[in-house]
CSV table of N, CA and C in Angstrom, one decimal:
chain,number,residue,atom,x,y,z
A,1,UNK,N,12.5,4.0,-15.3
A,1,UNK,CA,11.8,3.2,-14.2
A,1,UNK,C,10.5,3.9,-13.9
A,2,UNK,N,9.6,3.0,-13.5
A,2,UNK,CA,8.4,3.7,-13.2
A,2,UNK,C,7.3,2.9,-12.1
A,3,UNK,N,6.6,3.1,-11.8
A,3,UNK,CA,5.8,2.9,-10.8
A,3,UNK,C,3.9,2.2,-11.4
A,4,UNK,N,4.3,1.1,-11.7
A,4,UNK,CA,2.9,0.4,-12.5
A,4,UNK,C,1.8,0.3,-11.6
A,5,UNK,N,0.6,0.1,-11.8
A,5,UNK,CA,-0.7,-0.2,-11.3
A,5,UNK,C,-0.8,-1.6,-10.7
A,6,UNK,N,-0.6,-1.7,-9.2
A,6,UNK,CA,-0.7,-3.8,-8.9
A,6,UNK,C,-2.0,-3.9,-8.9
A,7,UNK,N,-2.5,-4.7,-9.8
A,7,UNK,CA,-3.5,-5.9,-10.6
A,7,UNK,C,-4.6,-6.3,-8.5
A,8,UNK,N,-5.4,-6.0,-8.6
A,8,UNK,CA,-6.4,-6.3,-7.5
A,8,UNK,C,-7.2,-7.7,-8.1
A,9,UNK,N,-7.3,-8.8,-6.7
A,9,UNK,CA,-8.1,-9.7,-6.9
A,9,UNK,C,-9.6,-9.4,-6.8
A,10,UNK,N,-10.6,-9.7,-7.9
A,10,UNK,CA,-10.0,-11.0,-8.3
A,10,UNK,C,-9.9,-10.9,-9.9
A,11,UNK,N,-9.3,-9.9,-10.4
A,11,UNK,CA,-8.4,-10.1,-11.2
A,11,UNK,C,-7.9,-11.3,-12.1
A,12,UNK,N,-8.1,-11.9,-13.6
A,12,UNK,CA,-8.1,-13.1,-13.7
A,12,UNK,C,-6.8,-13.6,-14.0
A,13,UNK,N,-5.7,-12.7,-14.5
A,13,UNK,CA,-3.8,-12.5,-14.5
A,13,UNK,C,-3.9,-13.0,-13.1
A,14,UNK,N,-4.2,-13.3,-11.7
A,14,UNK,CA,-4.0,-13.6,-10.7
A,14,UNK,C,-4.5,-15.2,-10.4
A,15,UNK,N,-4.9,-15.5,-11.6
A,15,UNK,CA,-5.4,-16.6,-11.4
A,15,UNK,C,-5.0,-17.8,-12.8
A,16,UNK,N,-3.6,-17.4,-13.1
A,16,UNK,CA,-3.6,-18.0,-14.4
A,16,UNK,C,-1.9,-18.4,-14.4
A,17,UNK,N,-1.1,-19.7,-15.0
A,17,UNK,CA,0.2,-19.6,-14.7
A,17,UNK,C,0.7,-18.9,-15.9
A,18,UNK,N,1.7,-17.7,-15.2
A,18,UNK,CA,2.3,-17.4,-16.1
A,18,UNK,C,3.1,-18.0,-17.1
A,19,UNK,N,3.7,-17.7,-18.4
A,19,UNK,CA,4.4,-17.9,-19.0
A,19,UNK,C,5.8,-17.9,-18.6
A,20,UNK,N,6.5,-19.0,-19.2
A,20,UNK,CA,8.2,-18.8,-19.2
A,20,UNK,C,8.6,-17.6,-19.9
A,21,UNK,N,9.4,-17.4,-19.5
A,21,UNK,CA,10.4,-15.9,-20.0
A,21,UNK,C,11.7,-16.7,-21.1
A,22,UNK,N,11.8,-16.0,-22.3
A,22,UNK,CA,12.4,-16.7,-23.1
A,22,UNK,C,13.0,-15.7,-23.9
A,23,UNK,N,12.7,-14.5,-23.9
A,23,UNK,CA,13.6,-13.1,-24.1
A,23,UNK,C,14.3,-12.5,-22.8
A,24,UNK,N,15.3,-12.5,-23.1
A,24,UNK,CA,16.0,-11.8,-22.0
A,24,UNK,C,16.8,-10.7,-22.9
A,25,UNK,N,16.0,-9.3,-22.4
A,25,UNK,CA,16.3,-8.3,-23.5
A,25,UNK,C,15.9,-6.8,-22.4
A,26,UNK,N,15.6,-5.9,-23.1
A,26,UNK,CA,15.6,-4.6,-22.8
A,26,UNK,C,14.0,-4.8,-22.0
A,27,UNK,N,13.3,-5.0,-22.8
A,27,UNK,CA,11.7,-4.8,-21.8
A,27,UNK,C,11.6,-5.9,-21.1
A,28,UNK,N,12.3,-7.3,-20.7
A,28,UNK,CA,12.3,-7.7,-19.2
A,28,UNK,C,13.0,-6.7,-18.7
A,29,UNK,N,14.2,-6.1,-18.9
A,29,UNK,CA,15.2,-5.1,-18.0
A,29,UNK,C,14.4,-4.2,-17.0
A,30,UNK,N,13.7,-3.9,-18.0
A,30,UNK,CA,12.6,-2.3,-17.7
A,30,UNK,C,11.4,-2.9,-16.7
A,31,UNK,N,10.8,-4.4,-17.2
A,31,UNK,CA,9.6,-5.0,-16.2
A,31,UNK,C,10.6,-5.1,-14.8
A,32,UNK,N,11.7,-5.2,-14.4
A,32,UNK,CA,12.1,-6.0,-13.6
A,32,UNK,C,12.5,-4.6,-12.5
A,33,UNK,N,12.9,-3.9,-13.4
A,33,UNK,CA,13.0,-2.3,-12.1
A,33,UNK,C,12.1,-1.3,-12.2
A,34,UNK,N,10.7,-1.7,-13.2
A,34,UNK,CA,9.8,-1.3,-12.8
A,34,UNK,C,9.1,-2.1,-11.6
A,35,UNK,N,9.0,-3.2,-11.1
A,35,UNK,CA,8.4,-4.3,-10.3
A,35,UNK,C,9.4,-4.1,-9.1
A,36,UNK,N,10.6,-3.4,-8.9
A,36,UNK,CA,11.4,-3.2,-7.7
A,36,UNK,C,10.7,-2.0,-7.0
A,37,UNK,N,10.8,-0.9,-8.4
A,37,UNK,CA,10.4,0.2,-8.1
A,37,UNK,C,8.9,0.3,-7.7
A,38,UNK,N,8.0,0.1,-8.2
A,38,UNK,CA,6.3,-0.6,-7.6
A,38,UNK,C,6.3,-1.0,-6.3
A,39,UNK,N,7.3,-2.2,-6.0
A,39,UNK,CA,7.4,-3.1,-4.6
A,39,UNK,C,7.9,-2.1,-3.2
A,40,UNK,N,8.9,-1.4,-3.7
A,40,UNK,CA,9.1,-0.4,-2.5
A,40,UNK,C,8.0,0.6,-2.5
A,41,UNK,N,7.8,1.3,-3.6
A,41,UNK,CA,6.5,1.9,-3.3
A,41,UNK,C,5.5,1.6,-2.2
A,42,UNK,N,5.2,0.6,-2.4
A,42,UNK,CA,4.0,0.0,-2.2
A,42,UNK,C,4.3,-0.5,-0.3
A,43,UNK,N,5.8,-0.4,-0.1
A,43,UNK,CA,6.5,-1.1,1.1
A,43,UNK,C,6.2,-2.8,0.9
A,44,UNK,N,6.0,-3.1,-0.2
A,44,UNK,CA,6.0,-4.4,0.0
A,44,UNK,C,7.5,-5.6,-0.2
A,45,UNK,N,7.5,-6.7,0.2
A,45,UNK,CA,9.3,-7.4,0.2
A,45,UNK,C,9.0,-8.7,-1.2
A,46,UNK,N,7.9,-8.4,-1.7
A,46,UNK,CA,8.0,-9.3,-3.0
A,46,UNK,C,6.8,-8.9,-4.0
A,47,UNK,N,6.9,-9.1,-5.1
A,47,UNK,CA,5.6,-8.9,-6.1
A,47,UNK,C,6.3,-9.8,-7.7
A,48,UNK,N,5.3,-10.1,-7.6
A,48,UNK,CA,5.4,-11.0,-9.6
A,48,UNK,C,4.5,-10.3,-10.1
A,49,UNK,N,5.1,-10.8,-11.5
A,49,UNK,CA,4.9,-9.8,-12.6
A,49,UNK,C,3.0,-10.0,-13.0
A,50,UNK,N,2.6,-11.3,-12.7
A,50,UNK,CA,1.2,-11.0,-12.5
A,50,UNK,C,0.3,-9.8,-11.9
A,51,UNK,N,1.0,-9.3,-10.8
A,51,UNK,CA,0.5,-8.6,-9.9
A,51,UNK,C,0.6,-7.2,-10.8
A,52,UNK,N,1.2,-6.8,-11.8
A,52,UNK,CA,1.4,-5.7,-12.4
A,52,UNK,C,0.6,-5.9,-13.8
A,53,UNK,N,0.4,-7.2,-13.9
A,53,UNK,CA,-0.7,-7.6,-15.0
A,53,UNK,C,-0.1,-8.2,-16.6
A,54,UNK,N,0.9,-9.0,-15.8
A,54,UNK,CA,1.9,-9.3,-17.0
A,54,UNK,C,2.2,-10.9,-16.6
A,55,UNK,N,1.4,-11.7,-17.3
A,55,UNK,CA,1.5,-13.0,-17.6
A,55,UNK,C,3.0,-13.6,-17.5
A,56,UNK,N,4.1,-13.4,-17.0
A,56,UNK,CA,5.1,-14.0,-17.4
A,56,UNK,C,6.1,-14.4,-15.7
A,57,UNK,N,6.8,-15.4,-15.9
A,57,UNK,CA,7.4,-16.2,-15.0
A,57,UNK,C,8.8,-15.0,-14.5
A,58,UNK,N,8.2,-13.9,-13.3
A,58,UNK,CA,9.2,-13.1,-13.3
A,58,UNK,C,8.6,-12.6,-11.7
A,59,UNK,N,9.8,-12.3,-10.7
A,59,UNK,CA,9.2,-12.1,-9.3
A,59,UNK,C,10.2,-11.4,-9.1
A,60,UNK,N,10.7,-9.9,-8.4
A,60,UNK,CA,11.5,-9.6,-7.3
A,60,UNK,C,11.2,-9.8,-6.0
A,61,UNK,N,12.2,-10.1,-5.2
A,61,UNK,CA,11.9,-9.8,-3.5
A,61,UNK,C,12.6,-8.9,-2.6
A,62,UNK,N,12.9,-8.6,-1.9
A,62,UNK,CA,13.6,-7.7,-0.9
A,62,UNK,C,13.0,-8.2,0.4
A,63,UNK,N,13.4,-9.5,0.8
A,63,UNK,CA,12.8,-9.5,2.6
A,63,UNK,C,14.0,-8.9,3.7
A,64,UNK,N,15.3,-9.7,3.8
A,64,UNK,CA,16.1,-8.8,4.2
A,64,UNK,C,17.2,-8.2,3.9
A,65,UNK,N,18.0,-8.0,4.6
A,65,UNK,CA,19.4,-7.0,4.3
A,65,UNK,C,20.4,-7.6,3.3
A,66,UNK,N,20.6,-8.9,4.2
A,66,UNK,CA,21.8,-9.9,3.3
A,66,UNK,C,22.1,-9.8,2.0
A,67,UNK,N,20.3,-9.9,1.6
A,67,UNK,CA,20.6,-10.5,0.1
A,67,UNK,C,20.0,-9.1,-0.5
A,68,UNK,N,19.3,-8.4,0.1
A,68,UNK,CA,18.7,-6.9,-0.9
A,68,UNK,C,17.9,-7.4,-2.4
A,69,UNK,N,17.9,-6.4,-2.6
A,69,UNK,CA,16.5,-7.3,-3.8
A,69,UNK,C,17.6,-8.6,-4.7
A,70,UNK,N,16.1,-9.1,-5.2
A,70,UNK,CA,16.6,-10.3,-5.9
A,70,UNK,C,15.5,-10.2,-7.1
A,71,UNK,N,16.2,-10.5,-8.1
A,71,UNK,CA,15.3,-11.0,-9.5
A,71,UNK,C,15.6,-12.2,-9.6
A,72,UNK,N,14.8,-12.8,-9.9
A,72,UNK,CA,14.4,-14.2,-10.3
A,72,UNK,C,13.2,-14.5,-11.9
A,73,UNK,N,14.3,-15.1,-12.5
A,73,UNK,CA,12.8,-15.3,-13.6
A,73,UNK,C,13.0,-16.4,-13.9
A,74,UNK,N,11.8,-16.9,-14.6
A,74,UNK,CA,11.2,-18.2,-14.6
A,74,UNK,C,12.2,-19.3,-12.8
A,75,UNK,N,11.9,-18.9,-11.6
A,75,UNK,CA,12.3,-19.3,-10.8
A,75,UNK,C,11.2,-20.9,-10.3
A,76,UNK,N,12.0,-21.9,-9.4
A,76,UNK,CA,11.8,-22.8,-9.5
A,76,UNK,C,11.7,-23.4,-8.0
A,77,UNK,N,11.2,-24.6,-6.9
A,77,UNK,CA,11.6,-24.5,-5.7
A,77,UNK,C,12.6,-25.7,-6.2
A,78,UNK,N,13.4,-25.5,-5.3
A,78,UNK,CA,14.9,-26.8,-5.1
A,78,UNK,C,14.2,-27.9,-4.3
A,79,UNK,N,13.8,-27.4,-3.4
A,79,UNK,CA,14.1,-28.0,-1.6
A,79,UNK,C,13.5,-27.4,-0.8
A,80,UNK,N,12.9,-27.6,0.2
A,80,UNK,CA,12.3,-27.1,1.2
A,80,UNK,C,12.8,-28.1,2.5
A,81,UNK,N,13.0,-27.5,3.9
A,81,UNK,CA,13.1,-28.1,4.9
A,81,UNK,C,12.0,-27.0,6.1
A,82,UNK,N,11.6,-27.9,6.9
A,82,UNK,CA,11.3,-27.4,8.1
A,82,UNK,C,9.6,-26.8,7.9
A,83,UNK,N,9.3,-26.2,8.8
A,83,UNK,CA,7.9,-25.6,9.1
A,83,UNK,C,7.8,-24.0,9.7
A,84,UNK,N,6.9,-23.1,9.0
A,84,UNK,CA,6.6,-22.2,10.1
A,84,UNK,C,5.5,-21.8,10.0
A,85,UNK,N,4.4,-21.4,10.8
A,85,UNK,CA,3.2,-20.9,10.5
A,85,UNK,C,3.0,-19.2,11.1
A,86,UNK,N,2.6,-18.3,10.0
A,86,UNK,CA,2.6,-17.1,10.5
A,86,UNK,C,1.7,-16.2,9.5
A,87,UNK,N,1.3,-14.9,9.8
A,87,UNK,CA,0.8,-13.8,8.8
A,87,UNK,C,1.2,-13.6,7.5
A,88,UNK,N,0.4,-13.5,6.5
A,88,UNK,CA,0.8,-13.3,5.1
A,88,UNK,C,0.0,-12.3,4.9
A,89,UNK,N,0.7,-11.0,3.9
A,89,UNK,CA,-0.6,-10.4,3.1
A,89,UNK,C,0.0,-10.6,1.7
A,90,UNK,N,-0.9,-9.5,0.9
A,90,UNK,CA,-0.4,-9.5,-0.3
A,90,UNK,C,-1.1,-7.8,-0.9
A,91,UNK,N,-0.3,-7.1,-1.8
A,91,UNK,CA,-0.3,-6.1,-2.2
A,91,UNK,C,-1.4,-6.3,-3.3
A,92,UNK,N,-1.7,-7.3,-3.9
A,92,UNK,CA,-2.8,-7.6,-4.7
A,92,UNK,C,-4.1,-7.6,-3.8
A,93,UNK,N,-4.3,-7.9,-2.8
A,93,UNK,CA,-5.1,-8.4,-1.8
A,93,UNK,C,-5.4,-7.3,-0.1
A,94,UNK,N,-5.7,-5.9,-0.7
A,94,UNK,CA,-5.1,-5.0,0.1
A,94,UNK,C,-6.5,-5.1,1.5
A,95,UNK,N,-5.7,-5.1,2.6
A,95,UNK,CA,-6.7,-5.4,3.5
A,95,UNK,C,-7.2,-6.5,4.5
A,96,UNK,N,-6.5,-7.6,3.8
A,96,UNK,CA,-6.4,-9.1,4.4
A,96,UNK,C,-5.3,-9.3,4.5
A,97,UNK,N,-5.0,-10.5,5.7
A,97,UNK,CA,-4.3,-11.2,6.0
A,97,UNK,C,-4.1,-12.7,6.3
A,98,UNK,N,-3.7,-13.5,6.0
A,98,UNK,CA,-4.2,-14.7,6.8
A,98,UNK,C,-2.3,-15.9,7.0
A,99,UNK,N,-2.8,-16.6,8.1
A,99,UNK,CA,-1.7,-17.5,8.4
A,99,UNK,C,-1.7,-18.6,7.6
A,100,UNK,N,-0.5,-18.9,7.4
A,100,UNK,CA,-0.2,-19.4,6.1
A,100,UNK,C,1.1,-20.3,7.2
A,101,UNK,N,1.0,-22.1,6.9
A,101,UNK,CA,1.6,-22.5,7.2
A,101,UNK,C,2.7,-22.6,5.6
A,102,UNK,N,4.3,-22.4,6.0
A,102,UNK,CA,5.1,-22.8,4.9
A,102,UNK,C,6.3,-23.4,5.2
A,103,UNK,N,7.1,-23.9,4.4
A,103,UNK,CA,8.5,-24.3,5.0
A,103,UNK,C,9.2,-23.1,5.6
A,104,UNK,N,9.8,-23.3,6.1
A,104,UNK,CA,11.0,-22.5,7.1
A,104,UNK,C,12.3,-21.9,6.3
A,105,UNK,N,12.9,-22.9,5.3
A,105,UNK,CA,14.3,-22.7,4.7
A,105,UNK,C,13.7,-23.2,3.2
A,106,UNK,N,14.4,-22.3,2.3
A,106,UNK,CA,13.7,-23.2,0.7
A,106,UNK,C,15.0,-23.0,0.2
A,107,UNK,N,15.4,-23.7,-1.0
A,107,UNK,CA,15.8,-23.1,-1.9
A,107,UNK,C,15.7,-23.2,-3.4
A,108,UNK,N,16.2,-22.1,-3.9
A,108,UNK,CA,15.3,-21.6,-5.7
A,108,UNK,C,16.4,-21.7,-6.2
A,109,UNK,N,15.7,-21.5,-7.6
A,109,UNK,CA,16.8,-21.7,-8.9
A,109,UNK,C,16.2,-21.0,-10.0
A,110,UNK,N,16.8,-20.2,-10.4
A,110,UNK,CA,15.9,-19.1,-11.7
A,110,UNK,C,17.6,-18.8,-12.3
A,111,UNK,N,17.0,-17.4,-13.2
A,111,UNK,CA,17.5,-16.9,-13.7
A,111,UNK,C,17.9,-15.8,-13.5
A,112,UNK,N,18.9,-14.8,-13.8
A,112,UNK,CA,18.8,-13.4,-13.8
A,112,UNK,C,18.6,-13.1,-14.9
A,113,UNK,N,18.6,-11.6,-14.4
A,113,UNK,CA,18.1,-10.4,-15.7
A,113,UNK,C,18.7,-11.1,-17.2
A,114,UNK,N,19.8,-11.3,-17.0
A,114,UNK,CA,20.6,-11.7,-18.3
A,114,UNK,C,20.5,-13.2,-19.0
A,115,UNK,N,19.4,-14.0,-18.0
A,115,UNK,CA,19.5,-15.3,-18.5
A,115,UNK,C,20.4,-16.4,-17.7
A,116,UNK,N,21.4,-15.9,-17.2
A,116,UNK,CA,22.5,-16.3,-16.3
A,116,UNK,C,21.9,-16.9,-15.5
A,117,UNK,N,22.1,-18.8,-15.0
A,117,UNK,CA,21.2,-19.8,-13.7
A,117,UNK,C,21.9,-18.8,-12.4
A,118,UNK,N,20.8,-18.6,-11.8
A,118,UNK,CA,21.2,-18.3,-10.1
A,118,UNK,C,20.6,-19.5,-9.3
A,119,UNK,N,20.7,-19.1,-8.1
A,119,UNK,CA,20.4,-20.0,-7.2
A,119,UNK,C,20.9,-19.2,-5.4
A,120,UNK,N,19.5,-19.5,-5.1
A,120,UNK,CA,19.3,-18.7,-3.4
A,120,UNK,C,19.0,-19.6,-2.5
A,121,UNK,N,19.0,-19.6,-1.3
A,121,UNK,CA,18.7,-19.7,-0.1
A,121,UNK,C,18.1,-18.9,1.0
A,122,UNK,N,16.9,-19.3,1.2
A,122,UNK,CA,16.4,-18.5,2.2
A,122,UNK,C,15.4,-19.1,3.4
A,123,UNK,N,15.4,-18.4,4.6
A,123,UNK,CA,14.7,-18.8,6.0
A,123,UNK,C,13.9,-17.7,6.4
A,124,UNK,N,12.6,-18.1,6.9
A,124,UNK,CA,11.8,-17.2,7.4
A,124,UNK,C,10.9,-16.5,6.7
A,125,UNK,N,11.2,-15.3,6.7
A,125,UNK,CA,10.6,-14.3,6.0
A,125,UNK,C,11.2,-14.3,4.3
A,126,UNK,N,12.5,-14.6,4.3
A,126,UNK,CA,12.8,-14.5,2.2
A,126,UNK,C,12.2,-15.5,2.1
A,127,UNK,N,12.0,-17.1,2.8
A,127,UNK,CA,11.0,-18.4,2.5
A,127,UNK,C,10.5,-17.7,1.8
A,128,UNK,N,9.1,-17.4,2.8
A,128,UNK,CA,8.1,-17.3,2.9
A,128,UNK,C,8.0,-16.0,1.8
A,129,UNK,N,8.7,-15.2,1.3
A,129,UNK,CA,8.3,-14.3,0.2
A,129,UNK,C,8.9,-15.5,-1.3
A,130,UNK,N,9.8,-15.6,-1.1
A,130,UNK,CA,9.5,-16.9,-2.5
A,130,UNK,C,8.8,-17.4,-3.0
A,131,UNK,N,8.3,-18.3,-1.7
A,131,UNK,CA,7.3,-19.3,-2.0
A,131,UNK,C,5.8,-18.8,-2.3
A,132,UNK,N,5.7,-17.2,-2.0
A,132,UNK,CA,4.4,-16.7,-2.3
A,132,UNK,C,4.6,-16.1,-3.6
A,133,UNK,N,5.4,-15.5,-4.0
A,133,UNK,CA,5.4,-15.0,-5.5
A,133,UNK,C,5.8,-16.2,-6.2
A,134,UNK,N,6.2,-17.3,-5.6
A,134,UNK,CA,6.4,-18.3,-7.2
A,134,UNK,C,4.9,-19.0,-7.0
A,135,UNK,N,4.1,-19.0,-5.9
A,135,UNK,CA,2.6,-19.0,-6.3
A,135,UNK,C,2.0,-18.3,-7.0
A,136,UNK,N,2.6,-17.2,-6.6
A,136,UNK,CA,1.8,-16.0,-7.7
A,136,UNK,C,1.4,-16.5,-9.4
A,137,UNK,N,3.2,-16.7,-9.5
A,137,UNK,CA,3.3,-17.4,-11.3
A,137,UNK,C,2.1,-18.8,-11.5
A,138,UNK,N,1.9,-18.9,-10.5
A,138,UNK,CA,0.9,-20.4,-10.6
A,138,UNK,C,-0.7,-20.1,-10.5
A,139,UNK,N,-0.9,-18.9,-10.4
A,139,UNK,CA,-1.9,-18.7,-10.2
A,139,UNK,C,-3.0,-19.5,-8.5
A,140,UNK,N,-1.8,-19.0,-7.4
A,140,UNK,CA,-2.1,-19.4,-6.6
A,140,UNK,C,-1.5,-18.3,-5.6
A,141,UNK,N,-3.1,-17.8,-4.7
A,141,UNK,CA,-2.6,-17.2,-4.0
A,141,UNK,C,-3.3,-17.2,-2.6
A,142,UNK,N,-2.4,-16.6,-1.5
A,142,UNK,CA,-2.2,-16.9,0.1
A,142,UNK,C,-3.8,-17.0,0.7
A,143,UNK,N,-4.6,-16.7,-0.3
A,143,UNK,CA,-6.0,-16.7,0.5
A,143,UNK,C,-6.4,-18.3,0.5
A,144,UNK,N,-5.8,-19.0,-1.0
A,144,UNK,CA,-6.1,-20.5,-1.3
A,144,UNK,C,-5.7,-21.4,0.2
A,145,UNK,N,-4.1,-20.8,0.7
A,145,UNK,CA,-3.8,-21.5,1.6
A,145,UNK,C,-3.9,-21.9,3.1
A,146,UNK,N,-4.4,-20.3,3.1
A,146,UNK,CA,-4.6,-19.6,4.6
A,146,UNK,C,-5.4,-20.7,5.6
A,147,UNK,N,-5.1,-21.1,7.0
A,147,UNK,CA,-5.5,-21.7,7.9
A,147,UNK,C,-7.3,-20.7,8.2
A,148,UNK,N,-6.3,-19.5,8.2
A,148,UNK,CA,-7.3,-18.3,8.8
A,148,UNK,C,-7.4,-17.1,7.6
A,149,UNK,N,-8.5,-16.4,7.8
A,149,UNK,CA,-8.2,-15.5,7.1
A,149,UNK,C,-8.9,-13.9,7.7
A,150,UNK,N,-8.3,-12.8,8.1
A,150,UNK,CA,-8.5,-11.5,9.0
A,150,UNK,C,-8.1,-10.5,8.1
A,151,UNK,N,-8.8,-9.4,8.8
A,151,UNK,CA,-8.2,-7.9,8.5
A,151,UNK,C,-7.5,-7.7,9.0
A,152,UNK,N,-6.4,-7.3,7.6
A,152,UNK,CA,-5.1,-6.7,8.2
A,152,UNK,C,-4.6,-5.4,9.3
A,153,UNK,N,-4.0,-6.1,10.6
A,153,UNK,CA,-3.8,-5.2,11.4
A,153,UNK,C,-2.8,-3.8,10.8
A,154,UNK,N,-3.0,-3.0,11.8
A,154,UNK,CA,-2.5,-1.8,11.5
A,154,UNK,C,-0.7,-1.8,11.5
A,155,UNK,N,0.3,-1.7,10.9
A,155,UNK,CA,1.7,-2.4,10.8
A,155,UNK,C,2.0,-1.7,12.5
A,156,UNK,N,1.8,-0.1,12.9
A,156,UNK,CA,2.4,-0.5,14.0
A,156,UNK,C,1.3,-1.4,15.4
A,157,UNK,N,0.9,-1.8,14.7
A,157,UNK,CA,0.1,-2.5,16.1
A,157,UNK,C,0.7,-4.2,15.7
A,158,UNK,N,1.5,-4.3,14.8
A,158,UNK,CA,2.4,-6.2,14.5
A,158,UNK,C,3.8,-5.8,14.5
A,159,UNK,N,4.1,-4.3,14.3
A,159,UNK,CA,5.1,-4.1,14.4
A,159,UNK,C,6.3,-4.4,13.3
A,160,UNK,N,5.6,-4.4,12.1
A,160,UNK,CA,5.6,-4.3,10.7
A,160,UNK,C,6.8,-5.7,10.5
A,161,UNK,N,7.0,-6.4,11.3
A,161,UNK,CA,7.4,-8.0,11.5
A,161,UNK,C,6.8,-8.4,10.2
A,162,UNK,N,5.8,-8.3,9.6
A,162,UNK,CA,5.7,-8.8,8.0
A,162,UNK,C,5.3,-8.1,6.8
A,163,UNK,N,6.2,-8.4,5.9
A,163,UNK,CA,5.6,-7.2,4.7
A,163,UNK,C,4.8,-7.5,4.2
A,164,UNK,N,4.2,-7.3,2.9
A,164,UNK,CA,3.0,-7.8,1.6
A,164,UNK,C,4.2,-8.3,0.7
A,165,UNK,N,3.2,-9.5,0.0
A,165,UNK,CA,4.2,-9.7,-1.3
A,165,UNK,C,3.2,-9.7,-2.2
């Protein structure tokens, strides 16, 4: 496991859809807890494989406790219900912030490490890190969507209520 370089906009891997994942082998293994291992680094609660500079349909997240990290490849949205509008940053994007209206409750469908269908549920904050790293794979990111767009406050002055993905 190791600790890779996250890809800064504007970066053109940040702007491109990634590829489906169609090996499920040893070096997804290695991308996938290298991109865990990077994401805590970094304190962030999601990052895709774009962000490390790797064209391919692959995201971890860690927003809360419940579910603890999650791999998702080639992941997908199900469903979305509800609204929430709030702060987003991103680890690609270091220094900005901006509010970002998104659904409230989503749910996905990917794969795991092994190729195996999963399928998640999440509200709030896991939403809202899904739905930004499966942008990522699209070449779409939180600045496209932002209402607003600021410099990022200092975490204890928001009281670290949101991570980077």
């Amino acid at each position: 496991m190791a600790i890779r370089m996250i890809v800064k906009h504007p970066d053109d891997v940040l702007r491109e859809r990634a590829q489906e994942v169609t090996k499920f082998n040893a070096n997804l293994h290695k991308l996938l807890d290298d991109m865990a291992d990077t994401m805590y680094d970094a304190d962030g609660v999601g990052l895709a494989a774009p962000q490390v500079g790797i064209s391919k349909r692959v995201i971890v997240v860690d927003a809360d406790e419940e579910h603890g990290l999650i791999e998702l490849v080639n992941p997908e949205v199900v469903s979305t219900e509800g609204e929430q509008f709030g702060p987003e940053g991103c680890l690609s994007i270091p220094g900005l912030q901006g509010d970002v209206r998104r659904p409230l409750k989503v749910k996905v469908k990917g794969q795991d490490r092994d190729g195996k269908p999963v399928e998640y549920e999440g509200t709030e904050l896991l939403a809202r890190a899904f739905l930004h790293e499966i942008d990522h794979l699209n070449g779409v990111l939180f600045i496209d969507l932002a209402e607003s767009i600021y410099e990022r406050r200092a975490p204890e002055a928001e009281g670290e209520a949101e991570g980077e993905a």
